[in-house]
Amino acid sequence: MLETVIQQALNALQLGSYYSLIALGYCLVYGVLLLINFAHGDIFMVGAYIAFFAATYIMGQHALIPPNSPIMVKLVFAGFFALIVTAAVSFAIKKKPQAPGRKNYSYPAILGGIFITVTAAIYYWGQGMKLETGADKILVFAVTMPLTMILTSVVGVFIERVAYKPLRLKGANRLYVVITALMMGIILEYGNLSLLGTSRLSYPTLLPRVVFDVAGAKISITKLTAIAASFLMFALLQWIVTRTKLGMAMRAVSYDKFAVPLMGIPLDAVIVFTFFLGSSMAGMAGMLYAMNFPVLDPFMGALVGWKAFVAAVVGGIGDIRGAFVGGFLLAFLEVIVAAVFSSELRDLISFTILLGILTWKPTGLFGKPKTTKI
Amino acid sequence: MGNRITVPAALCALLFLMVAMPHVGLLGQYGVTFLCTMGIYIILSASLNLVNGYMGEFSCGHAGFMAVGAYTSSVAGVFLFVPDQVFGQPWLPMALTPFAFPIILAAGFIAAALAGLVVAVPSFKTRGDYLAVITLAASYIIKSAIENVEAVGGPRGFAGMGKIVQGMDSMAPIPWMLVWIFLGVTFTIWILRRFVYSTYGKGVMAIHQDEVAAEIMSVNTNKMKLIAFMLSSGLAGLAGGLYAYLISFVNPASFTILRSTECLVMVYLGGMGSLSGSVLSAIVFAILLEFLKPLEQLKWVAIPLLLILLMQFRPEGIMGNRELSDVFPKLKRFYRFK
């Protein structure tokens, strides 16, 4: 009995870690821009696909150049690849001229991008794809994770630049931006479907199949990674938002978007950074999800994304703790309902409870009611 | 005072055309189905515009209410007229179908309006994006509930409405569904227009502007919200009922988030708070869907892309919050629509 309870709790923790990672992204963007970024669930899906292609590419299954080509070709190719990545990153970050005396965040990102891609490329293309040992695969994991996060955040920031920013500058009603986000999500889903077809890709195993025993319940290392990653990201995010200058700028934008540029805070840079953070977490969630449920399909982001959004709102959207707790709350509800009643009733009962929570606390668990002037 | 009869005359002429054209072979089955789909889109977009446009809330669960209406109408129809494994022998002879059909649709309307209470009651306290989540959760709850009712087929769906349409066809050879949908659209536009231009409508618009201020100005905001939500979801139920009889089959998978998204897109494409805008956008949307059919999956890339481009150039939708008669004031000379 105890075993089952612990096992279900671990399952719920694992499910909750995806929900909360995605919910954190929703919550960040909402907190700063008051925009429900409905494309976020699909950015999660894109993240899973990017993780797939990054991992298989590094492992040489989708190699664009044959493994036995001369080292110069590999180097040139690696450099070219790194150039694309860093150009995208720098476009995303350094668009507007910075105020004098302000730290430029683009250079660390560019350097990091070059470092990651060149290391990965040289190491594996130089090695000739000998990936027999587990340690090698762990290295693939270690390289794929930041790569996925960077590439996914490039997608997220690109969407912000192309679709949301022009509308924001025109002063369109907030809901039109929300609709644009919804449609961006549909474009991502169906674009993926028509690009890759309905073939369901399966994610390679990267981490060793080690299973720990917790009081009779079993937990694999991939699950543990997902749970640990979500807690780490939450701590990191909490630190960024409450302790750093950038976080202070984010809170300032959320407080008053019009006064912030007057104080010399680069509004656009803050917004881009927000999208960068949110999308990179979606990418991370996508990769972890793909590692645990290794079948990818273009619509995997829709349901998980909508549920994460509900979780973020129930927690009190705009509050990081709320999103984190909301994600785990939804996961625990779902797992409990599935275990006690049946899995068909899962949505019905868990959403009814969430609806009850929102009726009882109209601004979510952690949200504060806004005072409005008339 | 010739302008008084313009609209009724035009409607009668349209109805006559719709009945007559298939007879002389000008309008094939394809055309009839296309017009029917367009009509259902018009009802959906106009009814959602009441909540999302005029009241300024963000309801993203319209498909759920549509599902309630669709299932209620289907079950009512099958219960009354068709022998069924679950619901037993029919109660009424098939000859009564053309007369009972409005009652069947009304049942869907009422059931969906009652389901709208699920959203309307929390909306007294909950606002904005939190309310959006309530509507979303409501649509999930409805869909999940239907999937769990074995009597209506669960996730497999529910059929048998085709026999009722056939029964009506055997009574008189006219395109019955087209006629009913035409009447439904007319009813929707009429009732929404009456509602929006009444004091209730003013109250709803006051809630959009500022809810607290509206309450101070003695608008009974709870009552307004209740009525607006129930009317909107009831009309969605009407659309659902018509949809169910049009394709003779309902299953929970047709009432997903994607359908709610379609409704949302039509409302914002047409312009928040513009009835003629949402009619126009529904027509544009239906035509787009039909014309881009050869693209198959790419259709769902092309349509959102087009709409995003449109929004970049016209962020307030086709009509903004104006009506057709505001854009072309001279039109007022020719018609009067109350």
mmCIF file of N, CA, C and O in Angstrom, chain A residues 210-269:
data_model
loop_
_atom_site.group_PDB
_atom_site.id
_atom_site.type_symbol
_atom_site.label_atom_id
_atom_site.label_comp_id
_atom_site.label_asym_id
_atom_site.label_seq_id
_atom_site.Cartn_x
_atom_site.Cartn_y
_atom_site.Cartn_z
ATOM 1 N N VAL A 210 19.328 3.335 -15.022
ATOM 2 C CA VAL A 210 19.536 3.025 -13.608
ATOM 3 C C VAL A 210 18.219 3.285 -12.889
ATOM 4 O O VAL A 210 17.580 4.303 -13.111
ATOM 5 N N VAL A 211 17.813 2.329 -12.089
ATOM 6 C CA VAL A 211 16.546 2.484 -11.371
ATOM 7 C C VAL A 211 16.841 2.470 -9.880
ATOM 8 O O VAL A 211 17.476 1.559 -9.364
ATOM 9 N N PHE A 212 16.402 3.511 -9.213
ATOM 10 C CA PHE A 212 16.595 3.586 -7.765
ATOM 11 C C PHE A 212 15.382 2.991 -7.061
ATOM 12 O O PHE A 212 14.280 2.961 -7.604
ATOM 13 N N ASP A 213 15.613 2.580 -5.845
ATOM 14 C CA ASP A 213 14.548 1.972 -5.076
ATOM 15 C C ASP A 213 14.240 2.882 -3.886
ATOM 16 O O ASP A 213 15.093 3.100 -3.042
ATOM 17 N N VAL A 214 13.030 3.452 -3.880
ATOM 18 C CA VAL A 214 12.650 4.322 -2.769
ATOM 19 C C VAL A 214 11.534 3.634 -1.999
ATOM 20 O O VAL A 214 10.371 3.680 -2.405
ATOM 21 N N ALA A 215 11.874 2.985 -0.917
ATOM 22 C CA ALA A 215 10.898 2.295 -0.070
ATOM 23 C C ALA A 215 9.992 1.394 -0.902
ATOM 24 O O ALA A 215 8.776 1.400 -0.769
ATOM 25 N N GLY A 216 10.594 0.659 -1.803
ATOM 26 C CA GLY A 216 9.816 -0.269 -2.603
ATOM 27 C C GLY A 216 9.340 0.316 -3.919
ATOM 28 O O GLY A 216 9.036 -0.419 -4.847
ATOM 29 N N ALA A 217 9.258 1.656 -4.013
ATOM 30 C CA ALA A 217 8.847 2.272 -5.270
ATOM 31 C C ALA A 217 10.067 2.467 -6.148
ATOM 32 O O ALA A 217 11.174 2.639 -5.654
ATOM 33 N N LYS A 218 9.843 2.420 -7.459
ATOM 34 C CA LYS A 218 10.962 2.510 -8.380
ATOM 35 C C LYS A 218 10.972 3.869 -9.059
ATOM 36 O O LYS A 218 9.939 4.407 -9.433
ATOM 37 N N ILE A 219 12.173 4.417 -9.211
ATOM 38 C CA ILE A 219 12.282 5.660 -9.975
ATOM 39 C C ILE A 219 13.540 5.601 -10.815
ATOM 40 O O ILE A 219 14.620 5.290 -10.319
ATOM 41 N N SER A 220 13.367 5.877 -12.116
ATOM 42 C CA SER A 220 14.523 5.805 -13.006
ATOM 43 C C SER A 220 15.249 7.137 -12.975
ATOM 44 O O SER A 220 14.731 8.151 -12.506
ATOM 45 N N ILE A 221 16.460 7.113 -13.508
ATOM 46 C CA ILE A 221 17.289 8.316 -13.403
ATOM 47 C C ILE A 221 16.747 9.426 -14.302
ATOM 48 O O ILE A 221 16.874 10.608 -13.991
ATOM 49 N N THR A 222 16.063 9.055 -15.409
ATOM 50 C CA THR A 222 15.499 10.096 -16.269
ATOM 51 C C THR A 222 14.385 10.850 -15.540
ATOM 52 O O THR A 222 14.268 12.063 -15.641
ATOM 53 N N LYS A 223 13.577 10.093 -14.802
ATOM 54 C CA LYS A 223 12.508 10.740 -14.042
ATOM 55 C C LYS A 223 13.100 11.665 -12.994
ATOM 56 O O LYS A 223 12.647 12.789 -12.800
ATOM 57 N N LEU A 224 14.120 11.153 -12.330
ATOM 58 C CA LEU A 224 14.754 11.932 -11.268
ATOM 59 C C LEU A 224 15.330 13.226 -11.843
ATOM 60 O O LEU A 224 15.223 14.290 -11.229
ATOM 61 N N THR A 225 15.918 13.114 -13.048
ATOM 62 C CA THR A 225 16.472 14.307 -13.681
ATOM 63 C C THR A 225 15.389 15.347 -13.905
ATOM 64 O O THR A 225 15.593 16.536 -13.664
ATOM 65 N N ALA A 226 14.233 14.875 -14.402
ATOM 66 C CA ALA A 226 13.144 15.814 -14.675
ATOM 67 C C ALA A 226 12.729 16.535 -13.404
ATOM 68 O O ALA A 226 12.568 17.766 -13.386
ATOM 69 N N ILE A 227 12.560 15.765 -12.326
ATOM 70 C CA ILE A 227 12.111 16.383 -11.075
ATOM 71 C C ILE A 227 13.154 17.367 -10.571
ATOM 72 O O ILE A 227 12.852 18.525 -10.230
ATOM 73 N N ALA A 228 14.423 16.916 -10.574
ATOM 74 C CA ALA A 228 15.491 17.786 -10.075
ATOM 75 C C ALA A 228 15.580 19.044 -10.917
ATOM 76 O O ALA A 228 15.744 20.154 -10.391
ATOM 77 N N ALA A 229 15.437 18.891 -12.261
ATOM 78 C CA ALA A 229 15.567 20.042 -13.145
ATOM 79 C C ALA A 229 14.493 21.070 -12.838
ATOM 80 O O ALA A 229 14.770 22.271 -12.809
ATOM 81 N N SER A 230 13.271 20.606 -12.591
ATOM 82 C CA SER A 230 12.207 21.578 -12.354
ATOM 83 C C SER A 230 12.467 22.345 -11.059
ATOM 84 O O SER A 230 12.285 23.558 -11.002
ATOM 85 N N PHE A 231 12.928 21.639 -10.015
ATOM 86 C CA PHE A 231 13.193 22.339 -8.754
ATOM 87 C C PHE A 231 14.347 23.325 -8.923
ATOM 88 O O PHE A 231 14.291 24.455 -8.446
ATOM 89 N N LEU A 232 15.389 22.887 -9.661
ATOM 90 C CA LEU A 232 16.536 23.763 -9.881
ATOM 91 C C LEU A 232 16.124 25.013 -10.644
ATOM 92 O O LEU A 232 16.508 26.128 -10.289
ATOM 93 N N MET A 233 15.322 24.806 -11.715
ATOM 94 C CA MET A 233 14.929 25.942 -12.531
ATOM 95 C C MET A 233 14.071 26.906 -11.725
ATOM 96 O O MET A 233 14.175 28.123 -11.872
ATOM 97 N N PHE A 234 13.218 26.335 -10.868
ATOM 98 C CA PHE A 234 12.389 27.199 -10.025
ATOM 99 C C PHE A 234 13.271 28.050 -9.123
ATOM 100 O O PHE A 234 13.084 29.275 -9.018
ATOM 101 N N ALA A 235 14.287 27.403 -8.508
ATOM 102 C CA ALA A 235 15.171 28.147 -7.610
ATOM 103 C C ALA A 235 15.919 29.226 -8.382
ATOM 104 O O ALA A 235 16.013 30.379 -7.946
ATOM 105 N N LEU A 236 16.396 28.848 -9.582
ATOM 106 C CA LEU A 236 17.138 29.796 -10.406
ATOM 107 C C LEU A 236 16.270 30.996 -10.770
ATOM 108 O O LEU A 236 16.678 32.153 -10.676
ATOM 109 N N LEU A 237 15.043 30.681 -11.158
ATOM 110 C CA LEU A 237 14.132 31.731 -11.588
ATOM 111 C C LEU A 237 13.791 32.663 -10.438
ATOM 112 O O LEU A 237 13.783 33.889 -10.584
ATOM 113 N N GLN A 238 13.534 32.049 -9.298
ATOM 114 C CA GLN A 238 13.209 32.839 -8.118
ATOM 115 C C GLN A 238 14.383 33.772 -7.800
ATOM 116 O O GLN A 238 14.196 34.949 -7.500
ATOM 117 N N TRP A 239 15.589 33.222 -7.952
ATOM 118 C CA TRP A 239 16.779 34.032 -7.678
ATOM 119 C C TRP A 239 16.878 35.166 -8.688
ATOM 120 O O TRP A 239 17.110 36.316 -8.334
ATOM 121 N N ILE A 240 16.683 34.829 -9.978
ATOM 122 C CA ILE A 240 16.810 35.870 -11.003
ATOM 123 C C ILE A 240 15.800 36.980 -10.755
ATOM 124 O O ILE A 240 16.131 38.163 -10.784
ATOM 125 N N VAL A 241 14.570 36.589 -10.477
ATOM 126 C CA VAL A 241 13.523 37.607 -10.399
ATOM 127 C C VAL A 241 13.654 38.442 -9.129
ATOM 128 O O VAL A 241 13.423 39.646 -9.148
ATOM 129 N N THR A 242 14.039 37.810 -8.023
ATOM 130 C CA THR A 242 14.044 38.584 -6.779
ATOM 131 C C THR A 242 15.397 39.180 -6.437
ATOM 132 O O THR A 242 15.462 40.138 -5.680
ATOM 133 N N ARG A 243 16.486 38.626 -6.965
ATOM 134 C CA ARG A 243 17.786 39.071 -6.480
ATOM 135 C C ARG A 243 18.619 39.847 -7.506
ATOM 136 O O ARG A 243 19.526 40.554 -7.133
ATOM 137 N N THR A 244 18.353 39.648 -8.798
ATOM 138 C CA THR A 244 19.240 40.293 -9.770
ATOM 139 C C THR A 244 18.629 41.596 -10.278
ATOM 140 O O THR A 244 17.450 41.880 -10.077
ATOM 141 N N LYS A 245 19.497 42.368 -10.947
ATOM 142 C CA LYS A 245 19.064 43.653 -11.476
ATOM 143 C C LYS A 245 18.065 43.451 -12.620
ATOM 144 O O LYS A 245 17.106 44.190 -12.762
ATOM 145 N N LEU A 246 18.354 42.409 -13.414
ATOM 146 C CA LEU A 246 17.470 42.119 -14.536
ATOM 147 C C LEU A 246 16.082 41.739 -14.032
ATOM 148 O O LEU A 246 15.064 42.143 -14.591
ATOM 149 N N GLY A 247 16.074 40.961 -12.952
ATOM 150 C CA GLY A 247 14.798 40.577 -12.365
ATOM 151 C C GLY A 247 14.054 41.786 -11.850
ATOM 152 O O GLY A 247 12.831 41.901 -11.989
ATOM 153 N N MET A 248 14.817 42.714 -11.291
ATOM 154 C CA MET A 248 14.186 43.938 -10.806
ATOM 155 C C MET A 248 13.568 44.697 -11.973
ATOM 156 O O MET A 248 12.444 45.218 -11.869
ATOM 157 N N ALA A 249 14.319 44.711 -13.106
ATOM 158 C CA ALA A 249 13.783 45.372 -14.288
ATOM 159 C C ALA A 249 12.510 44.679 -14.751
ATOM 160 O O ALA A 249 11.535 45.335 -15.144
ATOM 161 N N MET A 250 12.496 43.339 -14.675
ATOM 162 C CA MET A 250 11.297 42.607 -15.097
ATOM 163 C C MET A 250 10.114 42.971 -14.216
ATOM 164 O O MET A 250 9.005 43.205 -14.695
ATOM 165 N N ARG A 251 10.371 43.028 -12.918
ATOM 166 C CA ARG A 251 9.267 43.383 -12.023
ATOM 167 C C ARG A 251 8.804 44.808 -12.287
ATOM 168 O O ARG A 251 7.613 45.115 -12.220
ATOM 169 N N ALA A 252 9.769 45.672 -12.625
ATOM 170 C CA ALA A 252 9.400 47.059 -12.899
ATOM 171 C C ALA A 252 8.516 47.145 -14.132
ATOM 172 O O ALA A 252 7.510 47.865 -14.145
ATOM 173 N N VAL A 253 8.883 46.383 -15.188
ATOM 174 C CA VAL A 253 8.073 46.402 -16.412
ATOM 175 C C VAL A 253 6.669 45.913 -16.097
ATOM 176 O O VAL A 253 5.670 46.458 -16.576
ATOM 177 N N SER A 254 6.603 44.871 -15.266
ATOM 178 C CA SER A 254 5.303 44.339 -14.935
ATOM 179 C C SER A 254 4.477 45.355 -14.139
ATOM 180 O O SER A 254 3.257 45.399 -14.241
ATOM 181 N N TYR A 255 5.168 46.188 -13.372
ATOM 182 C CA TYR A 255 4.462 47.158 -12.540
ATOM 183 C C TYR A 255 3.936 48.316 -13.370
ATOM 184 O O TYR A 255 2.780 48.713 -13.239
ATOM 185 N N ASP A 256 4.783 48.864 -14.215
ATOM 186 C CA ASP A 256 4.339 49.986 -15.046
ATOM 187 C C ASP A 256 5.160 50.005 -16.320
ATOM 188 O O ASP A 256 6.322 50.400 -16.321
ATOM 189 N N LYS A 257 4.511 49.577 -17.419
ATOM 190 C CA LYS A 257 5.245 49.439 -18.661
ATOM 191 C C LYS A 257 5.607 50.796 -19.260
ATOM 192 O O LYS A 257 6.535 50.908 -20.032
ATOM 193 N N PHE A 258 4.859 51.827 -18.901
ATOM 194 C CA PHE A 258 5.091 53.112 -19.556
ATOM 195 C C PHE A 258 6.148 53.941 -18.839
ATOM 196 O O PHE A 258 6.862 54.715 -19.457
ATOM 197 N N ALA A 259 6.241 53.750 -17.537
ATOM 198 C CA ALA A 259 7.220 54.543 -16.794
ATOM 199 C C ALA A 259 8.615 53.955 -16.917
ATOM 200 O O ALA A 259 9.602 54.669 -16.749
ATOM 201 N N VAL A 260 8.687 52.651 -17.210
ATOM 202 C CA VAL A 260 9.981 51.974 -17.193
ATOM 203 C C VAL A 260 10.988 52.542 -18.199
ATOM 204 O O VAL A 260 12.129 52.812 -17.829
ATOM 205 N N PRO A 261 10.612 52.781 -19.462
ATOM 206 C CA PRO A 261 11.601 53.347 -20.386
ATOM 207 C C PRO A 261 12.076 54.723 -19.942
ATOM 208 O O PRO A 261 13.216 55.108 -20.205
ATOM 209 N N LEU A 262 11.221 55.455 -19.246
ATOM 210 C CA LEU A 262 11.621 56.787 -18.786
ATOM 211 C C LEU A 262 12.727 56.712 -17.744
ATOM 212 O O LEU A 262 13.465 57.660 -17.549
ATOM 213 N N MET A 263 12.807 55.582 -17.055
ATOM 214 C CA MET A 263 13.834 55.410 -16.032
ATOM 215 C C MET A 263 15.129 54.875 -16.624
ATOM 216 O O MET A 263 16.045 54.502 -15.899
ATOM 217 N N GLY A 264 15.183 54.769 -17.947
ATOM 218 C CA GLY A 264 16.410 54.310 -18.577
ATOM 219 C C GLY A 264 16.565 52.808 -18.607
ATOM 220 O O GLY A 264 17.655 52.297 -18.818
ATOM 221 N N ILE A 265 15.480 52.092 -18.388
ATOM 222 C CA ILE A 265 15.562 50.635 -18.468
ATOM 223 C C ILE A 265 15.215 50.232 -19.894
ATOM 224 O O ILE A 265 14.183 50.652 -20.414
ATOM 225 N N PRO A 266 16.074 49.450 -20.548
ATOM 226 C CA PRO A 266 15.756 49.056 -21.930
ATOM 227 C C PRO A 266 14.603 48.062 -21.944
ATOM 228 O O PRO A 266 14.785 46.879 -21.654
ATOM 229 N N LEU A 267 13.426 48.555 -22.277
ATOM 230 C CA LEU A 267 12.209 47.746 -22.222
ATOM 231 C C LEU A 267 12.318 46.518 -23.111
ATOM 232 O O LEU A 267 12.015 45.394 -22.695
ATOM 233 N N ASP A 268 12.795 46.750 -24.345
ATOM 234 C CA ASP A 268 12.846 45.641 -25.299
ATOM 235 C C ASP A 268 13.781 44.539 -24.831
ATOM 236 O O ASP A 268 13.472 43.356 -24.953
ATOM 237 N N ALA A 269 14.918 44.942 -24.271
ATOM 238 C CA ALA A 269 15.881 43.935 -23.820
ATOM 239 C C ALA A 269 15.273 43.095 -22.706
ATOM 240 O O ALA A 269 15.450 41.872 -22.670
#
